Amino acid sequence: MAGKVPYNHNVIEKKWRKRWKENPINVEGDKEKYYCLDMFPYPSGNGLHVGHWRGYVISDVWSRYKMLQGYYLIHPMGWDAFGLPAENYAIKNGVHPSISTAENVKNIKRQINEIAAIYDWDREVNTTDPDYYKWTQWIFVKMFKEGLAYEKEMPINWCPSCKTGLANEEVVDGKCERCGAEVTKKNLRQWMLKITAYADRLLADLDKLDWPEKVKKMQTDWIGKSYGAEVDFKVDGRDETITVYTTRPDTLWGATFMVLAPEHELSASLATPETKEAVDKYIYEASMKSNVDRMQDKEKTGVFTGSYAINPLNGKKTPIWLSDYVLADYGTGAIMCVPAHDDRDFEFAKKFGLPIVQVIAKDGKEIENMTEAYTEAAGTMINSGDWNGMESAVLKKEAPAMIEAKGYGKKTTNYKLRDWVFSRQRYWGEPIPIVHCPDCGPVAVPEEELPVLLPDVEKYEPTGTGESPLAAIDSWVNTTCPCCGKPAKRETNTMPQWAGSSWYFLRYVDNKNSDELVNREKADKYLPVDMYIGGVEHAVLHLLYSRFYTKFLNDIGVIDFDEPFKKLFNQGMVCGRDRETGAATKMSKSLGNIVSPDDIVRDYGCDSLRLYELFIGPPELDSIWDDRGMEGIYRFLNRLWNMFTENKDRDVAVTKELEKIRNKMVYDITTRLEQFSLNTVVSGFMEVNNKLVELTKTTGVDKETLKTLTILLAPFAPHIGEEMWEQLGGTDSVFHQTWPTYDESKMADDEKEIAVQINGKTRGTVTVSVDAEKDAVLAAAKEVVKDKLIGNIVKEIYVPGRIVNIVMK
RNA sequence: GCGGAUGUGGCGGAAUGGCAGACGCAGCAGACUCAAAAUCUGCCGGUGGCAACAUCGUGUGGGUUCAAGUCCCACCAUCCGCACCA
């Protein structure tokens, strides 16, 4: 066709990226803010693959949609740039991490800009920038002053490969989350953050959040709150008392023995001369076992100490054992054992021939030849003295108070959450701003002296001794005490990578402020985050730490809210296909199945890639990259472009049909987008385009429909959207238009084809007017299937606009 | 072991309890072309049938309902999370 300009993505995309740079489209005015945040990336040397892009595309589409709804966007990007890979690269190549990091940032920034993301680079932050980590350190100092950061010598998780301590959250299946090496225990002086002080609030406030239930559940489980009682057992013939924690105080009469963790402070001393050798051996062996060994030991082990404890309720002597199935750092490190009603205690009792006393009747009676523990708190109490006859479920709730009233112990709660091991023995992280003074102890570096700059070192290698490489720089380590002025030494441990990422979203709204972490007025205006988009891998670590930091900063008056992220969306991964098996596999260099967005953008354009990233599948599920699917999207954009160019200069009158198509299009796209069903938004565009292509051959498509389509499409394919808008005569950016609305009355069909079923099976169709009477529809329907109406009609069902079902016989 | 997610054509996937398979990919046939690519048109779950049509069909087995991919019960498989937390 004459005058037809083919779709040239290169020309269009280049043109509009330049325009956006010259005339930013996101302007504040007096608009309300909308804060849409991406999880900021670690600037890896590999750059991004199409999987990383998925989240960025989703957040960009959502942001542009919000923009068309009239919001001013906070849509920033930054770099989580401290961490091991840069340091390991430095060790290998002798390049300072700050140099390799800067190079990687540059490359990834280029890639991200090709998504056409409207990131506001004026807000950019980098966790390794001293102006940034000054405030990371400042938060630590504040926590230290509030007693939330403290030092402790304790056995911690130690990764022998990374040569650093790890938080519990960083240990997966007994292995290092980062490198996969088996984690061992090491006694080290550590900086800890008292996140447990916030356990209750971290748990309760989950209710406030519009987050995936899965993530809330994971955090709930990680915090692991339980209700029960601490009960004091006197050691027979000695002055000591052993306190146990139990969630089942109702079964106290059934406690027939007690088990202590080998690490319990009384473990060794409970041994008698006869048992001493065996007890010491057991304690020693337990201390040598790694986490993995301990978890893999399915068979229970244990040793009798020779001592007995007195059950406070019935005065009975119960033997005290040691076993490593009891955890030293949960509860009190000691448990009372009720083998009749606990699986683990049952197994232990069976193995070592300990007595089993049932105290809850199952189905109203005592079980003969018990083969497994009865763990339900359901049934009447038996063998339980004055508790006999009570309901277990009731007693379970009341017993803690009863025990407390009698002076046998107290009502209590417990958490699985532990305090956060916060120090790392590595180089590339924020120095912990503490000075150790022989007289004053640990002293915080005065706030006006922050940041404590990370010094250059010659050797980045972790020492492996439990000291950071910083310890080798005498000139840096030796300083004076800020308190008394005497010679003192700097803390040489650094912070974990999580430190910088636990609060970065606050800094974006005031990233150049050198006097405050964030200006309060700006914080009140632009925070918190309305929508947070990122992978589910941060369900516990990053998201829990960020919530903790936010609550702390709220407590000390820096900000006015106590939850950072109102809404959270986890996008699925984009997998590659295994060349041989065809199975979905993570994209990785070693498998050679990485698809680079650079190649795709070059061949098909950024708009095509954006649409394919959405069309590939439901955004919350993992999906598989398919090059041919990518081509299909490209074909669609070409068809759309051709349809557009053939209609844009025609003078087409609005018909009822066109009006219907337009309203239905707005309805479909809007509702699907609101439901975050982004894959079906794209198919919705294809459907409407197919219809418009048909109309192009006959009546053509009117301007209003083309304009509406253009605005709807713009958040998804912004370059072509802008180009179409301009060609339709728009003088301002398409993103300064208003999101279209629909009129339901103009969407509906006058006539509808509905199915006619007999006994639930479709036997024909009938086209009826939507406002036809039931009797008329039924009559028409019966006419269609009259040959098949053999027998008696029992019931006739008509669901207007949907179906007729005739029930026979 | 506990918890969660998922299971629909050759593939990715779509379906407020109401005609299963939208949309796309692949495939087949045709048009255009000397030819190919691109593009356009048509077909495209299985079985039977020239066809109209019939029949089976959403992991398996039951159930509720006029009607079930969708709701309920019991399983199976895959993936993810937690895992001796008393």
Coordinates of N, CA and C in Angstrom, one line a residue, chain A residues 351-501:
Chain A
K351 N 13.7 -46.5 72.6 CA 15.1 -46.9 72.3 C 15.8 -47.2 73.6
F352 N 15.6 -46.4 74.7 CA 16.3 -46.6 75.9 C 15.5 -47.2 77.1
G353 N 14.3 -47.8 76.7 CA 13.5 -48.5 77.7 C 13.0 -47.7 78.8
L354 N 12.6 -46.5 78.6 CA 12.1 -45.6 79.6 C 10.6 -45.8 79.7
P355 N 10.0 -45.5 80.9 CA 8.6 -45.7 81.1 C 7.7 -44.8 80.3
I356 N 6.6 -45.3 79.9 CA 5.6 -44.5 79.1 C 4.3 -44.4 79.9
V357 N 3.8 -43.2 80.3 CA 2.6 -43.1 81.0 C 1.6 -42.3 80.2
Q358 N 0.5 -42.8 79.9 CA -0.5 -42.1 79.1 C -1.3 -41.2 80.1
V359 N -1.5 -40.0 79.7 CA -2.3 -39.1 80.6 C -3.5 -38.5 79.9
I360 N -3.6 -38.7 78.6 CA -4.8 -38.3 77.9 C -5.5 -39.5 77.3
A361 N -6.7 -39.7 77.6 CA -7.4 -40.9 77.1 C -7.7 -40.6 75.6
K362 N -7.4 -41.6 74.8 CA -7.8 -41.5 73.4 C -9.0 -42.3 73.1
D363 N -10.0 -41.6 72.5 CA -11.3 -42.2 72.3 C -11.9 -42.8 73.6
G364 N -11.6 -42.1 74.7 CA -12.2 -42.4 76.0 C -11.4 -43.5 76.8
K365 N -10.4 -44.0 76.2 CA -9.7 -45.1 76.9 C -8.2 -45.1 76.8
E366 N -7.6 -45.9 77.6 CA -6.1 -46.0 77.6 C -5.7 -46.9 76.5
I367 N -4.7 -46.6 75.8 CA -4.2 -47.4 74.7 C -3.4 -48.6 75.2
E368 N -3.7 -49.8 74.7 CA -2.9 -50.9 75.0 C -1.8 -51.1 74.0
N369 N -0.7 -51.5 74.4 CA 0.5 -51.7 73.5 C 0.7 -50.5 72.6
M370 N 1.0 -49.4 73.2 CA 1.1 -48.2 72.4 C 2.2 -48.3 71.4
T371 N 1.9 -48.0 70.1 CA 3.0 -48.2 69.1 C 3.4 -46.8 68.6
E372 N 2.6 -45.8 68.9 CA 3.1 -44.4 68.5 C 2.5 -43.5 69.5
A373 N 3.1 -42.3 69.6 CA 2.6 -41.3 70.6 C 1.2 -40.8 70.2
Y374 N 0.4 -40.4 71.1 CA -0.9 -39.8 70.9 C -0.7 -38.3 71.1
T375 N -0.5 -37.5 70.0 CA 0.0 -36.2 70.1 C -1.2 -35.1 70.1
E376 N -2.4 -35.6 69.9 CA -3.5 -34.6 69.9 C -3.8 -34.1 71.3
A377 N -4.1 -32.8 71.5 CA -4.6 -32.3 72.8 C -6.1 -32.5 72.8
A378 N -6.6 -33.7 72.7 CA -8.0 -34.0 72.7 C -8.3 -35.2 73.5
G379 N -9.1 -35.1 74.5 CA -9.4 -36.2 75.3 C -9.4 -35.9 76.8
T380 N -9.9 -36.8 77.6 CA -10.0 -36.6 79.1 C -8.7 -36.9 79.7
M381 N -8.3 -36.2 80.8 CA -7.1 -36.5 81.5 C -7.2 -37.7 82.4
I382 N -6.2 -38.6 82.3 CA -6.2 -39.8 83.2 C -4.8 -39.8 83.8
N383 N -4.6 -40.6 84.8 CA -3.3 -40.8 85.5 C -2.7 -39.5 85.9
S384 N -3.5 -38.5 86.2 CA -3.0 -37.1 86.4 C -3.5 -36.5 87.7
G385 N -3.7 -37.3 88.7 CA -4.0 -36.8 90.1 C -5.3 -36.0 90.0
D386 N -5.2 -34.8 90.6 CA -6.4 -33.9 90.7 C -6.8 -33.3 89.3
W387 N -6.0 -33.5 88.3 CA -6.3 -33.1 86.9 C -7.2 -34.1 86.2
N388 N -7.3 -35.3 86.8 CA -8.1 -36.3 86.1 C -9.5 -35.8 85.8
G389 N -10.0 -36.2 84.6 CA -11.4 -35.8 84.2 C -11.4 -34.5 83.5
M390 N -10.4 -33.7 83.5 CA -10.4 -32.5 82.8 C -10.2 -32.7 81.3
E391 N -10.6 -31.8 80.5 CA -10.4 -31.9 79.1 C -9.0 -31.4 78.7
S392 N -8.2 -32.2 78.0 CA -6.9 -31.8 77.6 C -6.8 -30.5 77.0
A393 N -7.7 -30.2 76.0 CA -7.6 -29.0 75.2 C -7.8 -27.8 76.2
V394 N -8.7 -27.9 77.1 CA -8.9 -26.8 78.1 C -7.7 -26.6 79.0
L395 N -7.2 -27.8 79.5 CA -6.1 -27.8 80.4 C -4.8 -27.2 79.8
K396 N -4.7 -27.5 78.5 CA -3.5 -27.0 77.8 C -3.4 -25.5 77.9
K397 N -4.6 -24.9 77.8 CA -4.6 -23.4 77.9 C -4.5 -22.9 79.4
E398 N -5.1 -23.7 80.3 CA -5.1 -23.2 81.7 C -3.9 -23.6 82.5
A399 N -3.3 -24.7 82.2 CA -2.2 -25.2 83.0 C -1.1 -24.2 83.3
P400 N -0.6 -23.4 82.3 CA 0.4 -22.4 82.6 C 0.1 -21.5 83.8
A401 N -1.1 -21.0 83.8 CA -1.5 -20.1 84.9 C -1.6 -20.9 86.2
M402 N -2.1 -22.1 86.1 CA -2.2 -23.0 87.3 C -0.8 -23.3 87.9
I403 N 0.1 -23.6 87.0 CA 1.5 -24.0 87.5 C 2.1 -22.7 88.1
E404 N 1.9 -21.6 87.5 CA 2.5 -20.4 88.0 C 1.9 -20.1 89.4
A405 N 0.6 -20.3 89.6 CA -0.1 -20.0 90.8 C 0.5 -20.9 92.0
K406 N 0.8 -22.1 91.6 CA 1.4 -23.0 92.6 C 2.8 -22.8 92.9
G407 N 3.5 -21.9 92.1 CA 4.9 -21.6 92.3 C 5.8 -22.7 91.7
Y408 N 5.3 -23.4 90.8 CA 6.1 -24.5 90.1 C 6.8 -24.0 88.9
G409 N 6.5 -22.8 88.4 CA 7.1 -22.3 87.2 C 6.3 -21.0 86.8
K410 N 6.3 -20.7 85.5 CA 5.6 -19.6 85.0 C 5.1 -19.8 83.6
K411 N 4.0 -19.0 83.3 CA 3.4 -18.9 82.0 C 4.4 -18.2 81.1
T412 N 4.6 -18.7 79.9 CA 5.6 -18.0 79.0 C 5.4 -18.3 77.5
T413 N 6.0 -17.5 76.7 CA 6.0 -17.7 75.3 C 7.4 -17.8 74.8
N414 N 7.6 -18.4 73.6 CA 8.9 -18.6 73.1 C 8.9 -18.4 71.6
Y415 N 10.0 -18.1 71.0 CA 10.2 -17.8 69.6 C 11.3 -18.6 69.0
K416 N 11.1 -19.0 67.8 CA 12.2 -19.6 67.1 C 13.2 -18.6 66.6
L417 N 12.7 -17.4 66.4 CA 13.6 -16.3 65.9 C 14.7 -16.1 66.9
R418 N 15.9 -16.0 66.4 CA 17.1 -15.7 67.2 C 17.6 -14.4 66.9
D419 N 18.4 -13.9 67.8 CA 19.1 -12.6 67.5 C 20.0 -12.7 66.3
W420 N 20.2 -11.6 65.6 CA 20.8 -11.6 64.3 C 22.3 -11.5 64.4
V421 N 23.0 -12.5 64.0 CA 24.5 -12.4 63.9 C 24.9 -11.4 62.9
F422 N 25.5 -10.3 63.3 CA 25.6 -9.1 62.4 C 27.0 -8.9 61.9
S423 N 28.0 -9.5 62.4 CA 29.3 -9.2 62.0 C 29.8 -10.2 61.0
R424 N 30.6 -9.8 60.0 CA 31.2 -10.6 59.0 C 32.7 -10.4 59.0
Q425 N 33.5 -11.5 58.8 CA 34.9 -11.4 58.9 C 35.5 -11.2 57.5
R426 N 34.9 -10.3 56.7 CA 35.3 -10.0 55.4 C 35.6 -8.6 55.1
Y427 N 36.1 -8.3 54.0 CA 36.6 -6.9 53.7 C 35.5 -6.0 53.1
W428 N 34.8 -6.5 52.1 CA 33.9 -5.6 51.3 C 32.6 -5.4 51.9
G429 N 32.6 -4.6 53.0 CA 31.3 -4.3 53.7 C 31.5 -3.1 54.5
E430 N 30.5 -2.6 55.2 CA 30.6 -1.4 56.0 C 31.3 -1.7 57.3
P431 N 32.4 -1.0 57.6 CA 33.0 -1.2 58.9 C 32.0 -0.9 60.0
I432 N 32.1 -1.8 61.0 CA 31.2 -1.5 62.2 C 31.8 -0.4 63.0
P433 N 31.0 0.7 63.2 CA 31.6 1.9 63.8 C 31.7 1.9 65.3
I434 N 32.6 1.0 65.7 CA 32.8 0.8 67.2 C 34.3 0.9 67.4
V435 N 34.7 1.5 68.6 CA 36.1 1.5 69.0 C 36.1 0.7 70.3
H436 N 37.1 -0.2 70.4 CA 37.3 -1.0 71.7 C 38.3 -0.3 72.6
C437 N 37.9 0.1 73.7 CA 38.8 0.8 74.7 C 39.0 -0.1 75.8
P438 N 40.3 -0.3 76.3 CA 40.6 -1.1 77.4 C 39.8 -0.7 78.7
D439 N 39.6 0.6 78.8 CA 38.9 1.1 80.0 C 37.4 1.2 79.8
C440 N 37.0 1.7 78.7 CA 35.6 2.0 78.5 C 34.8 0.9 77.8
G441 N 35.5 -0.1 77.3 CA 34.8 -1.2 76.6 C 34.5 -0.7 75.2
P442 N 33.5 -1.3 74.6 CA 33.1 -0.9 73.2 C 32.4 0.4 73.3
V443 N 32.9 1.4 72.4 CA 32.3 2.7 72.4 C 32.0 3.0 71.0
A444 N 30.8 3.6 70.8 CA 30.4 4.0 69.4 C 31.2 5.1 68.9
V445 N 31.5 5.1 67.6 CA 32.2 6.2 67.0 C 31.2 7.4 67.0
P446 N 31.6 8.6 67.4 CA 30.6 9.7 67.5 C 30.0 9.9 66.2
E447 N 28.7 10.3 66.2 CA 27.9 10.4 65.0 C 28.5 11.4 64.0
E448 N 29.1 12.5 64.5 CA 29.7 13.5 63.6 C 31.0 13.0 62.9
E449 N 31.5 11.9 63.4 CA 32.7 11.3 62.8 C 32.4 10.3 61.7
L450 N 31.1 10.0 61.5 CA 30.8 9.0 60.5 C 30.8 9.6 59.2
P451 N 31.1 8.9 58.1 CA 31.3 7.5 58.1 C 32.7 7.1 58.6
V452 N 32.8 5.9 59.1 CA 34.1 5.2 59.3 C 34.4 4.6 57.9
L453 N 35.3 5.3 57.2 CA 35.6 4.8 55.8 C 36.3 3.5 55.8
L454 N 35.9 2.7 54.8 CA 36.5 1.4 54.5 C 37.9 1.7 53.9
P455 N 39.0 1.3 54.6 CA 40.3 1.6 54.1 C 40.7 0.7 52.9
D456 N 41.6 1.2 52.2 CA 42.2 0.3 51.1 C 43.1 -0.8 51.8
V457 N 43.1 -1.9 51.3 CA 44.0 -3.0 51.8 C 44.8 -3.5 50.6
E458 N 45.9 -4.2 51.0 CA 46.6 -4.8 49.9 C 46.1 -6.2 49.7
K459 N 45.7 -6.9 50.8 CA 45.2 -8.2 50.7 C 43.8 -8.3 51.1
Y460 N 42.9 -8.8 50.2 CA 41.5 -8.8 50.5 C 41.2 -10.2 51.2
E461 N 42.1 -11.1 51.0 CA 41.8 -12.5 51.5 C 41.2 -12.5 52.9
P462 N 40.2 -13.3 53.1 CA 39.8 -13.5 54.5 C 40.9 -14.3 55.2
T463 N 41.1 -14.0 56.4 CA 42.2 -14.6 57.2 C 41.9 -16.0 57.6
G464 N 40.6 -16.2 57.8 CA 40.2 -17.6 58.2 C 40.4 -17.8 59.7
T465 N 41.0 -16.8 60.4 CA 41.2 -16.9 61.8 C 40.0 -16.4 62.6
G466 N 39.1 -15.8 61.9 CA 37.9 -15.2 62.6 C 38.1 -13.7 62.7
E467 N 39.2 -13.2 62.1 CA 39.5 -11.8 62.0 C 39.3 -11.3 60.6
S468 N 38.8 -10.1 60.4 CA 38.7 -9.6 59.1 C 40.0 -9.1 58.5
P469 N 40.2 -9.0 57.2 CA 41.4 -8.5 56.7 C 41.8 -7.1 57.2
L470 N 40.8 -6.4 57.7 CA 41.0 -5.0 58.2 C 41.9 -5.0 59.4
A471 N 41.9 -6.2 60.1 CA 42.7 -6.3 61.3 C 44.2 -6.1 61.0
A472 N 44.6 -6.4 59.8 CA 46.0 -6.3 59.4 C 46.5 -4.9 59.2
I473 N 45.6 -3.9 59.1 CA 46.0 -2.5 58.9 C 46.2 -1.8 60.2
D474 N 47.4 -1.9 60.7 CA 47.6 -1.3 62.0 C 47.2 0.2 62.1
S475 N 47.6 0.9 61.0 CA 47.4 2.4 61.1 C 45.9 2.7 61.1
W476 N 45.1 1.8 60.7 CA 43.7 2.0 60.7 C 43.1 1.5 62.0
V477 N 43.6 0.4 62.5 CA 43.0 -0.2 63.7 C 43.3 0.6 64.9
N478 N 44.6 1.1 65.0 CA 44.9 1.9 66.2 C 44.4 3.3 66.1
T479 N 43.6 3.6 67.2 CA 43.0 4.9 67.2 C 42.9 5.3 68.7
T480 N 42.1 6.3 69.0 CA 41.9 6.7 70.4 C 40.5 6.5 70.7
C481 N 40.3 6.3 72.0 CA 38.9 6.1 72.5 C 38.2 7.5 72.5
P482 N 37.0 7.5 71.8 CA 36.2 8.7 71.7 C 35.7 9.2 73.1
C483 N 35.8 8.3 74.1 CA 35.3 8.5 75.4 C 36.3 9.1 76.3
C484 N 37.5 8.4 76.4 CA 38.5 8.8 77.3 C 39.8 9.3 76.7
G485 N 39.9 9.1 75.4 CA 41.1 9.6 74.7 C 42.3 8.7 74.7
K486 N 42.2 7.6 75.5 CA 43.4 6.7 75.5 C 43.5 5.9 74.2
P487 N 44.6 5.3 74.0 CA 44.7 4.4 72.8 C 43.7 3.3 72.8
A488 N 43.1 3.1 71.7 CA 42.1 2.1 71.6 C 42.2 1.5 70.2
K489 N 41.4 0.4 69.9 CA 41.4 -0.3 68.6 C 40.0 -0.3 68.0
R490 N 40.1 -0.1 66.7 CA 38.8 -0.2 65.9 C 38.3 -1.6 65.8
E491 N 37.0 -1.7 65.8 CA 36.3 -2.9 65.4 C 36.7 -3.2 64.0
T492 N 37.1 -4.5 63.7 CA 37.5 -4.8 62.4 C 36.5 -5.6 61.6
N493 N 35.5 -6.1 62.2 CA 34.4 -6.8 61.5 C 33.6 -5.8 60.7
T494 N 33.1 -6.4 59.6 CA 32.2 -5.6 58.7 C 30.8 -6.0 58.9
M495 N 29.9 -5.3 58.3 CA 28.4 -5.6 58.4 C 28.1 -6.6 57.2
P496 N 27.0 -7.4 57.4 CA 26.5 -8.3 56.3 C 25.9 -7.4 55.2
Q497 N 25.8 -8.1 54.1 CA 25.2 -7.4 52.9 C 23.8 -6.8 53.2
W498 N 23.1 -7.5 54.1 CA 21.7 -7.1 54.4 C 21.7 -5.7 55.0
A499 N 22.8 -5.2 55.6 CA 22.7 -4.0 56.4 C 22.3 -2.8 55.4
G500 N 22.9 -2.8 54.3 CA 22.6 -1.7 53.4 C 21.3 -1.8 52.7
S501 N 20.8 -3.0 52.5 CA 19.5 -3.2 51.8 C 18.3 -3.2 52.8

